[in-house]
């Protein structure tokens, strides 16, 4: 059964997938692997290491742009997303590019894959910011990874929650406690949640990873690159000069 968070976010992404792909599709590229609004590209960063011949799971894949890049590198890929409409965009891009990624609609807290099915798992701002129980997700990742398998995922940098989600000067002044873990919730006129995003501190993320049995092997806080002038929601060159916008965690299963 879907949690309230998952139910709300499935509806939100189904309703907003078209606009999202129109606004961000060119930046993400149909067959590209972009980790974050700062533009960290897996083709250069190689956070996953060698992927040729590896079985890879893309979690919260959206239109599976990252998975399509992985296929192009010789990986065997499966992908899932909570949103049916996002997966329809994945099918559209499959037809446009001729690069096919098998996708399934699923909740990250209960993965529909057999244990030990994958060598690698990855998620670029998918699933983890939106789930009520991230420990369940990490445990599921550990279950579907083979021994020695690796998981790399990106999320909003936790420090951003202490600041307004504003790309301009207002977004440079903290207006709430970093330690306030209240989720961001949008509701309809009846008080039903329609969008939910959860805040975890850096310590929370590390603690959850460790509690799941995974090992943290790396943490990247991308700096805003020179000449990159794209604004994406609360991400901007102005804010990027002062505070990190993204955290990318690398983990391993024993």
mmCIF file of C-alpha atoms in Angstrom, residues 75-230:
data_model
loop_
_atom_site.group_PDB
_atom_site.id
_atom_site.type_symbol
_atom_site.label_atom_id
_atom_site.label_comp_id
_atom_site.label_asym_id
_atom_site.label_seq_id
_atom_site.Cartn_x
_atom_site.Cartn_y
_atom_site.Cartn_z
ATOM 1 C CA UNK A 75 25.189 -1.662 -19.440
ATOM 2 C CA UNK A 76 22.116 -3.850 -19.009
ATOM 3 C CA UNK A 77 19.567 -1.501 -17.462
ATOM 4 C CA UNK A 78 16.213 -1.706 -15.709
ATOM 5 C CA UNK A 79 14.456 1.404 -14.405
ATOM 6 C CA UNK A 80 11.382 2.362 -12.429
ATOM 7 C CA UNK A 81 9.416 5.423 -11.430
ATOM 8 C CA UNK A 82 6.351 6.092 -9.301
ATOM 9 C CA UNK A 83 4.772 8.214 -12.055
ATOM 10 C CA UNK A 84 3.048 6.518 -14.971
ATOM 11 C CA UNK A 85 3.151 9.749 -16.970
ATOM 12 C CA UNK A 86 6.920 10.029 -16.585
ATOM 13 C CA UNK A 87 7.242 6.486 -17.884
ATOM 14 C CA UNK A 88 5.135 7.417 -20.898
ATOM 15 C CA UNK A 89 7.761 10.049 -21.680
ATOM 16 C CA UNK A 90 10.396 7.332 -21.374
ATOM 17 C CA UNK A 91 8.550 5.287 -23.980
ATOM 18 C CA UNK A 92 8.301 8.358 -26.241
ATOM 19 C CA UNK A 93 12.045 8.983 -26.017
ATOM 20 C CA UNK A 94 12.744 5.291 -26.643
ATOM 21 C CA UNK A 95 10.914 5.627 -29.949
ATOM 22 C CA UNK A 96 12.609 8.930 -30.808
ATOM 23 C CA UNK A 97 16.139 7.704 -30.098
ATOM 24 C CA UNK A 98 15.927 3.984 -30.829
ATOM 25 C CA UNK A 99 17.501 3.333 -27.407
ATOM 26 C CA UNK A 100 15.184 1.228 -25.265
ATOM 27 C CA UNK A 101 15.141 1.119 -21.458
ATOM 28 C CA UNK A 102 12.826 -1.443 -19.792
ATOM 29 C CA UNK A 103 10.762 0.456 -17.220
ATOM 30 C CA UNK A 104 8.194 -0.458 -14.586
ATOM 31 C CA UNK A 105 5.948 1.613 -12.335
ATOM 32 C CA UNK A 106 6.944 0.989 -8.728
ATOM 33 C CA UNK A 107 7.446 2.498 -5.275
ATOM 34 C CA UNK A 108 11.076 2.684 -4.104
ATOM 35 C CA UNK A 109 10.083 1.398 -0.654
ATOM 36 C CA UNK A 110 9.037 -1.974 -2.149
ATOM 37 C CA UNK A 111 11.140 -2.867 -5.184
ATOM 38 C CA UNK A 112 9.713 -5.449 -7.618
ATOM 39 C CA UNK A 113 13.093 -7.104 -8.279
ATOM 40 C CA UNK A 114 14.700 -10.294 -7.031
ATOM 41 C CA UNK A 115 17.490 -10.184 -4.500
ATOM 42 C CA UNK A 116 21.007 -9.856 -5.889
ATOM 43 C CA UNK A 117 19.769 -8.775 -9.331
ATOM 44 C CA UNK A 118 22.053 -5.772 -9.915
ATOM 45 C CA UNK A 119 25.708 -4.789 -9.826
ATOM 46 C CA UNK A 120 24.938 -1.079 -9.563
ATOM 47 C CA UNK A 121 22.032 1.170 -8.617
ATOM 48 C CA UNK A 122 21.729 4.899 -9.211
ATOM 49 C CA UNK A 123 19.281 7.712 -8.644
ATOM 50 C CA UNK A 124 19.614 11.305 -9.839
ATOM 51 C CA UNK A 125 17.175 13.214 -7.621
ATOM 52 C CA UNK A 126 14.755 10.303 -7.927
ATOM 53 C CA UNK A 127 12.637 8.710 -5.209
ATOM 54 C CA UNK A 128 14.683 9.444 -2.070
ATOM 55 C CA UNK A 129 13.648 13.097 -1.479
ATOM 56 C CA UNK A 130 10.008 12.066 -1.745
ATOM 57 C CA UNK A 131 9.690 8.899 0.365
ATOM 58 C CA UNK A 132 8.471 8.774 3.950
ATOM 59 C CA UNK A 133 10.714 5.834 4.868
ATOM 60 C CA UNK A 134 14.188 6.184 3.327
ATOM 61 C CA UNK A 135 15.547 3.383 5.515
ATOM 62 C CA UNK A 136 13.177 0.999 3.728
ATOM 63 C CA UNK A 137 14.563 2.228 0.403
ATOM 64 C CA UNK A 138 18.182 1.699 1.440
ATOM 65 C CA UNK A 139 17.355 -1.788 2.719
ATOM 66 C CA UNK A 140 15.643 -2.613 -0.554
ATOM 67 C CA UNK A 141 18.672 -1.346 -2.469
ATOM 68 C CA UNK A 142 20.903 -3.563 -0.344
ATOM 69 C CA UNK A 143 18.613 -6.504 -1.044
ATOM 70 C CA UNK A 144 18.637 -6.153 -4.843
ATOM 71 C CA UNK A 145 22.379 -5.442 -5.091
ATOM 72 C CA UNK A 146 24.847 -8.267 -5.411
ATOM 73 C CA UNK A 147 27.665 -8.532 -2.824
ATOM 74 C CA UNK A 148 30.127 -5.764 -3.589
ATOM 75 C CA UNK A 149 27.473 -3.815 -5.499
ATOM 76 C CA UNK A 150 27.393 -0.027 -5.424
ATOM 77 C CA UNK A 151 24.670 2.606 -5.072
ATOM 78 C CA UNK A 152 25.147 6.273 -6.012
ATOM 79 C CA UNK A 153 22.385 8.833 -5.516
ATOM 80 C CA UNK A 154 21.946 12.599 -5.577
ATOM 81 C CA UNK A 155 19.574 14.716 -3.476
ATOM 82 C CA UNK A 156 19.155 18.357 -2.580
ATOM 83 C CA UNK A 157 21.956 19.334 -0.238
ATOM 84 C CA UNK A 158 20.483 19.342 3.285
ATOM 85 C CA UNK A 159 21.705 22.880 4.035
ATOM 86 C CA UNK A 160 19.305 24.234 1.402
ATOM 87 C CA UNK A 161 16.393 23.503 3.726
ATOM 88 C CA UNK A 162 17.524 26.322 6.017
ATOM 89 C CA UNK A 163 17.061 28.850 3.195
ATOM 90 C CA UNK A 164 14.084 29.973 1.068
ATOM 91 C CA UNK A 165 13.806 28.091 -2.221
ATOM 92 C CA UNK A 166 14.534 31.260 -4.164
ATOM 93 C CA UNK A 167 17.268 31.676 -6.815
ATOM 94 C CA UNK A 168 17.633 35.388 -6.022
ATOM 95 C CA UNK A 169 19.110 37.331 -3.093
ATOM 96 C CA UNK A 170 16.284 36.273 -0.755
ATOM 97 C CA UNK A 171 17.551 32.717 -1.072
ATOM 98 C CA UNK A 172 20.833 33.662 0.620
ATOM 99 C CA UNK A 173 19.355 34.419 4.047
ATOM 100 C CA UNK A 174 18.425 31.535 6.320
ATOM 101 C CA UNK A 175 14.841 31.752 7.598
ATOM 102 C CA UNK A 176 14.401 28.403 9.386
ATOM 103 C CA UNK A 177 16.348 25.868 11.400
ATOM 104 C CA UNK A 178 18.484 23.337 9.565
ATOM 105 C CA UNK A 179 17.379 20.882 12.255
ATOM 106 C CA UNK A 180 13.650 21.344 11.602
ATOM 107 C CA UNK A 181 12.796 18.093 9.862
ATOM 108 C CA UNK A 182 9.228 19.048 9.036
ATOM 109 C CA UNK A 183 8.468 17.962 5.468
ATOM 110 C CA UNK A 184 7.432 20.428 2.811
ATOM 111 C CA UNK A 185 3.783 19.664 2.044
ATOM 112 C CA UNK A 186 1.341 21.126 -0.470
ATOM 113 C CA UNK A 187 -2.361 20.408 0.065
ATOM 114 C CA UNK A 188 -5.574 20.739 -1.898
ATOM 115 C CA UNK A 189 -8.657 22.580 -0.678
ATOM 116 C CA UNK A 190 -9.725 19.514 1.303
ATOM 117 C CA UNK A 191 -6.465 19.233 3.211
ATOM 118 C CA UNK A 192 -5.259 16.230 1.246
ATOM 119 C CA UNK A 193 -1.499 16.242 0.536
ATOM 120 C CA UNK A 194 -0.739 16.744 -3.158
ATOM 121 C CA UNK A 195 3.072 17.035 -2.957
ATOM 122 C CA UNK A 196 5.482 16.027 -0.202
ATOM 123 C CA UNK A 197 9.247 16.429 0.058
ATOM 124 C CA UNK A 198 11.183 15.322 3.125
ATOM 125 C CA UNK A 199 14.183 16.925 4.834
ATOM 126 C CA UNK A 200 17.043 14.916 6.291
ATOM 127 C CA UNK A 201 20.208 16.456 7.691
ATOM 128 C CA UNK A 202 23.590 15.277 6.459
ATOM 129 C CA UNK A 203 23.906 13.251 9.658
ATOM 130 C CA UNK A 204 20.482 11.702 9.042
ATOM 131 C CA UNK A 205 21.493 10.533 5.557
ATOM 132 C CA UNK A 206 24.734 9.003 6.805
ATOM 133 C CA UNK A 207 22.943 7.333 9.713
ATOM 134 C CA UNK A 208 20.258 5.853 7.468
ATOM 135 C CA UNK A 209 22.798 4.461 5.016
ATOM 136 C CA UNK A 210 24.789 2.852 7.812
ATOM 137 C CA UNK A 211 21.676 1.498 9.549
ATOM 138 C CA UNK A 212 20.660 -0.239 6.323
ATOM 139 C CA UNK A 213 23.922 -2.159 6.193
ATOM 140 C CA UNK A 214 25.412 -0.177 3.318
ATOM 141 C CA UNK A 215 28.782 1.563 3.606
ATOM 142 C CA UNK A 216 29.395 5.186 2.634
ATOM 143 C CA UNK A 217 32.341 5.304 0.234
ATOM 144 C CA UNK A 218 32.161 8.877 -1.028
ATOM 145 C CA UNK A 219 30.375 12.224 -0.857
ATOM 146 C CA UNK A 220 30.475 14.883 -3.564
ATOM 147 C CA UNK A 221 29.223 18.445 -2.996
ATOM 148 C CA UNK A 222 29.445 19.936 -6.503
ATOM 149 C CA UNK A 223 30.601 23.525 -6.832
ATOM 150 C CA UNK A 224 28.734 25.757 -9.245
ATOM 151 C CA UNK A 225 30.739 25.668 -12.487
ATOM 152 C CA UNK A 226 32.026 28.838 -14.126
ATOM 153 C CA UNK A 227 29.943 29.916 -17.100
ATOM 154 C CA UNK A 228 26.898 27.872 -16.067
ATOM 155 C CA UNK A 229 24.067 30.413 -16.019
ATOM 156 C CA UNK A 230 21.013 28.125 -15.946
#
